[in-house]
Amino acid sequence: SEISYNTLMNVCAKGGDINGAENWFEHMLERGMLASIISYTTVLDACAKAGDVRRAEHWFANMISQRVMPTEVNYNVMLDACSRSGDMSSAEAWLYEMIDRGIVPTDQTYSIITNACVRCADMNQAGRWIEKLLKHNTIPREKCYRVLIDS
């Protein structure tokens, strides 16, 4: 079942095993099952945990080509992939795309982008993102502040 395949992909994702997650995804499709938003999110998460932005972008494009519409969670996973790889410009591009698609960033989104700024040693930009968060009446998570204080 799709649930079984998603579980297997999730085990691979937790271990950062992109190849394993992709193999289970492909195997699921070969069995005639359709990939759901959960399936795509799981394979994207495997890419993110490994910090492989290009592979995550491939799967994100594949998801859209299959008419599976991305959610805030999918964009957050893309931001996390960029953060882990130190690719701040791509992280910001994904955030702006998210907003352009009418998907509202959450406190989790801003925590991820703030963390990406800190990883890239751009504290000024991290502060600007927190200001944007406050302007949108979104309460930052404690993690946002902790990331700034700890750095």
PDB file of N, CA and C in Angstrom, residues 9-22 41-57 59 76-87 119:
ATOM      1  N   MET A   9      10.010   4.918   2.755  1.00  0.00           N
ATOM      2  CA  MET A   9      10.708   6.138   2.313  1.00  0.00           C
ATOM      3  C   MET A   9      11.068   7.005   3.513  1.00  0.00           C
ATOM      4  N   ASN A  10      10.181   7.054   4.501  1.00  0.00           N
ATOM      5  CA  ASN A  10      10.432   7.864   5.684  1.00  0.00           C
ATOM      6  C   ASN A  10      11.631   7.347   6.478  1.00  0.00           C
ATOM      7  N   VAL A  11      11.764   6.035   6.572  1.00  0.00           N
ATOM      8  CA  VAL A  11      12.922   5.449   7.254  1.00  0.00           C
ATOM      9  C   VAL A  11      14.203   5.880   6.534  1.00  0.00           C
ATOM     10  N   CYS A  12      14.178   5.828   5.223  1.00  0.00           N
ATOM     11  CA  CYS A  12      15.339   6.263   4.441  1.00  0.00           C
ATOM     12  C   CYS A  12      15.595   7.756   4.643  1.00  0.00           C
ATOM     13  N   ALA A  13      14.527   8.551   4.625  1.00  0.00           N
ATOM     14  CA  ALA A  13      14.658  10.007   4.781  1.00  0.00           C
ATOM     15  C   ALA A  13      15.290  10.350   6.122  1.00  0.00           C
ATOM     16  N   LYS A  14      14.848   9.689   7.174  1.00  0.00           N
ATOM     17  CA  LYS A  14      15.389   9.970   8.511  1.00  0.00           C
ATOM     18  C   LYS A  14      16.885   9.708   8.574  1.00  0.00           C
ATOM     19  N   GLY A  15      17.345   8.760   7.766  1.00  0.00           N
ATOM     20  CA  GLY A  15      18.765   8.444   7.721  1.00  0.00           C
ATOM     21  C   GLY A  15      19.522   9.217   6.653  1.00  0.00           C
ATOM     22  N   GLY A  16      18.832  10.108   5.940  1.00  0.00           N
ATOM     23  CA  GLY A  16      19.487  10.878   4.881  1.00  0.00           C
ATOM     24  C   GLY A  16      19.835  10.033   3.664  1.00  0.00           C
ATOM     25  N   ASP A  17      19.150   8.912   3.500  1.00  0.00           N
ATOM     26  CA  ASP A  17      19.412   7.995   2.391  1.00  0.00           C
ATOM     27  C   ASP A  17      18.520   8.355   1.200  1.00  0.00           C
ATOM     28  N   ILE A  18      18.996   9.285   0.388  1.00  0.00           N
ATOM     29  CA  ILE A  18      18.214   9.737  -0.767  1.00  0.00           C
ATOM     30  C   ILE A  18      17.976   8.587  -1.728  1.00  0.00           C
ATOM     31  N   ASN A  19      19.015   7.824  -2.027  1.00  0.00           N
ATOM     32  CA  ASN A  19      18.873   6.729  -2.992  1.00  0.00           C
ATOM     33  C   ASN A  19      17.806   5.731  -2.549  1.00  0.00           C
ATOM     34  N   GLY A  20      17.812   5.396  -1.266  1.00  0.00           N
ATOM     35  CA  GLY A  20      16.815   4.460  -0.762  1.00  0.00           C
ATOM     36  C   GLY A  20      15.402   5.013  -0.891  1.00  0.00           C
ATOM     37  N   ALA A  21      15.224   6.280  -0.513  1.00  0.00           N
ATOM     38  CA  ALA A  21      13.900   6.913  -0.611  1.00  0.00           C
ATOM     39  C   ALA A  21      13.441   6.962  -2.068  1.00  0.00           C
ATOM     40  N   GLU A  22      14.350   7.341  -2.953  1.00  0.00           N
ATOM     41  CA  GLU A  22      13.998   7.410  -4.378  1.00  0.00           C
ATOM     42  C   GLU A  22      13.664   6.025  -4.933  1.00  0.00           C
ATOM     43  N   THR A  41       6.569  14.660  -0.206  1.00  0.00           N
ATOM     44  CA  THR A  41       7.161  15.340   0.944  1.00  0.00           C
ATOM     45  C   THR A  41       8.249  14.475   1.569  1.00  0.00           C
ATOM     46  N   THR A  42       8.011  13.187   1.609  1.00  0.00           N
ATOM     47  CA  THR A  42       8.972  12.275   2.219  1.00  0.00           C
ATOM     48  C   THR A  42      10.263  12.195   1.403  1.00  0.00           C
ATOM     49  N   VAL A  43      10.159  12.102   0.103  1.00  0.00           N
ATOM     50  CA  VAL A  43      11.373  12.037  -0.718  1.00  0.00           C
ATOM     51  C   VAL A  43      12.084  13.396  -0.713  1.00  0.00           C
ATOM     52  N   LEU A  44      11.331  14.483  -0.665  1.00  0.00           N
ATOM     53  CA  LEU A  44      11.946  15.813  -0.543  1.00  0.00           C
ATOM     54  C   LEU A  44      12.702  15.917   0.781  1.00  0.00           C
ATOM     55  N   ASP A  45      12.119  15.358   1.835  1.00  0.00           N
ATOM     56  CA  ASP A  45      12.762  15.402   3.144  1.00  0.00           C
ATOM     57  C   ASP A  45      14.080  14.640   3.143  1.00  0.00           C
ATOM     58  N   ALA A  46      14.132  13.528   2.437  1.00  0.00           N
ATOM     59  CA  ALA A  46      15.392  12.777   2.326  1.00  0.00           C
ATOM     60  C   ALA A  46      16.458  13.643   1.679  1.00  0.00           C
ATOM     61  N   CYS A  47      16.081  14.362   0.632  1.00  0.00           N
ATOM     62  CA  CYS A  47      17.027  15.261  -0.043  1.00  0.00           C
ATOM     63  C   CYS A  47      17.460  16.378   0.893  1.00  0.00           C
ATOM     64  N   ALA A  48      16.507  16.925   1.629  1.00  0.00           N
ATOM     65  CA  ALA A  48      16.811  18.027   2.550  1.00  0.00           C
ATOM     66  C   ALA A  48      17.784  17.581   3.632  1.00  0.00           C
ATOM     67  N   LYS A  49      17.527  16.425   4.221  1.00  0.00           N
ATOM     68  CA  LYS A  49      18.389  15.943   5.301  1.00  0.00           C
ATOM     69  C   LYS A  49      19.818  15.721   4.812  1.00  0.00           C
ATOM     70  N   ALA A  50      19.962  15.405   3.535  1.00  0.00           N
ATOM     71  CA  ALA A  50      21.293  15.225   2.951  1.00  0.00           C
ATOM     72  C   ALA A  50      21.846  16.544   2.419  1.00  0.00           C
ATOM     73  N   GLY A  51      21.034  17.609   2.461  1.00  0.00           N
ATOM     74  CA  GLY A  51      21.486  18.911   1.963  1.00  0.00           C
ATOM     75  C   GLY A  51      21.660  18.951   0.460  1.00  0.00           C
ATOM     76  N   ASP A  52      20.924  18.104  -0.254  1.00  0.00           N
ATOM     77  CA  ASP A  52      21.045  18.034  -1.715  1.00  0.00           C
ATOM     78  C   ASP A  52      19.917  18.838  -2.362  1.00  0.00           C
ATOM     79  N   VAL A  53      20.180  20.118  -2.546  1.00  0.00           N
ATOM     80  CA  VAL A  53      19.172  21.040  -3.078  1.00  0.00           C
ATOM     81  C   VAL A  53      18.766  20.662  -4.500  1.00  0.00           C
ATOM     82  N   ARG A  54      19.730  20.304  -5.326  1.00  0.00           N
ATOM     83  CA  ARG A  54      19.417  20.005  -6.740  1.00  0.00           C
ATOM     84  C   ARG A  54      18.471  18.810  -6.862  1.00  0.00           C
ATOM     85  N   ARG A  55      18.714  17.773  -6.093  1.00  0.00           N
ATOM     86  CA  ARG A  55      17.807  16.614  -6.150  1.00  0.00           C
ATOM     87  C   ARG A  55      16.442  16.977  -5.587  1.00  0.00           C
ATOM     88  N   ALA A  56      16.418  17.784  -4.546  1.00  0.00           N
ATOM     89  CA  ALA A  56      15.127  18.226  -3.996  1.00  0.00           C
ATOM     90  C   ALA A  56      14.373  19.032  -5.049  1.00  0.00           C
ATOM     91  N   GLU A  57      15.074  19.900  -5.773  1.00  0.00           N
ATOM     92  CA  GLU A  57      14.433  20.688  -6.831  1.00  0.00           C
ATOM     93  C   GLU A  57      13.870  19.790  -7.923  1.00  0.00           C
ATOM     94  N   TRP A  59      12.722  16.716  -7.546  1.00  0.00           N
ATOM     95  CA  TRP A  59      11.505  16.088  -7.053  1.00  0.00           C
ATOM     96  C   TRP A  59      10.362  17.093  -6.899  1.00  0.00           C
ATOM     97  N   ASN A  76       8.714  24.482   3.115  1.00  0.00           N
ATOM     98  CA  ASN A  76       9.595  24.456   4.281  1.00  0.00           C
ATOM     99  C   ASN A  76      10.699  23.418   4.115  1.00  0.00           C
ATOM    100  N   VAL A  77      10.361  22.282   3.521  1.00  0.00           N
ATOM    101  CA  VAL A  77      11.376  21.256   3.278  1.00  0.00           C
ATOM    102  C   VAL A  77      12.419  21.776   2.282  1.00  0.00           C
ATOM    103  N   MET A  78      11.976  22.496   1.266  1.00  0.00           N
ATOM    104  CA  MET A  78      12.927  23.078   0.307  1.00  0.00           C
ATOM    105  C   MET A  78      13.834  24.103   0.998  1.00  0.00           C
ATOM    106  N   LEU A  79      13.250  24.921   1.862  1.00  0.00           N
ATOM    107  CA  LEU A  79      14.047  25.892   2.619  1.00  0.00           C
ATOM    108  C   LEU A  79      15.066  25.180   3.503  1.00  0.00           C
ATOM    109  N   ASP A  80      14.641  24.077   4.109  1.00  0.00           N
ATOM    110  CA  ASP A  80      15.543  23.312   4.960  1.00  0.00           C
ATOM    111  C   ASP A  80      16.695  22.727   4.150  1.00  0.00           C
ATOM    112  N   ALA A  81      16.407  22.236   2.953  1.00  0.00           N
ATOM    113  CA  ALA A  81      17.475  21.706   2.090  1.00  0.00           C
ATOM    114  C   ALA A  81      18.500  22.800   1.790  1.00  0.00           C
ATOM    115  N   CYS A  82      18.010  23.979   1.455  1.00  0.00           N
ATOM    116  CA  CYS A  82      18.909  25.103   1.158  1.00  0.00           C
ATOM    117  C   CYS A  82      19.706  25.503   2.394  1.00  0.00           C
ATOM    118  N   SER A  83      19.042  25.523   3.535  1.00  0.00           N
ATOM    119  CA  SER A  83      19.708  25.884   4.784  1.00  0.00           C
ATOM    120  C   SER A  83      20.844  24.911   5.092  1.00  0.00           C
ATOM    121  N   ARG A  84      20.558  23.636   4.964  1.00  0.00           N
ATOM    122  CA  ARG A  84      21.567  22.617   5.281  1.00  0.00           C
ATOM    123  C   ARG A  84      22.757  22.673   4.329  1.00  0.00           C
ATOM    124  N   SER A  85      22.519  23.134   3.097  1.00  0.00           N
ATOM    125  CA  SER A  85      23.618  23.198   2.128  1.00  0.00           C
ATOM    126  C   SER A  85      24.301  24.562   2.130  1.00  0.00           C
ATOM    127  N   GLY A  86      23.779  25.501   2.930  1.00  0.00           N
ATOM    128  CA  GLY A  86      24.379  26.837   2.986  1.00  0.00           C
ATOM    129  C   GLY A  86      24.052  27.700   1.790  1.00  0.00           C
ATOM    130  N   ASP A  87      22.970  27.383   1.081  1.00  0.00           N
ATOM    131  CA  ASP A  87      22.588  28.105  -0.134  1.00  0.00           C
ATOM    132  C   ASP A  87      21.495  29.128   0.205  1.00  0.00           C
ATOM    133  N   ARG A 119      23.389  30.076   9.580  1.00  0.00           N
ATOM    134  CA  ARG A 119      24.372  29.131   9.028  1.00  0.00           C
ATOM    135  C   ARG A 119      25.291  29.802   8.017  1.00  0.00           C
TER     136      ARG A 119
END
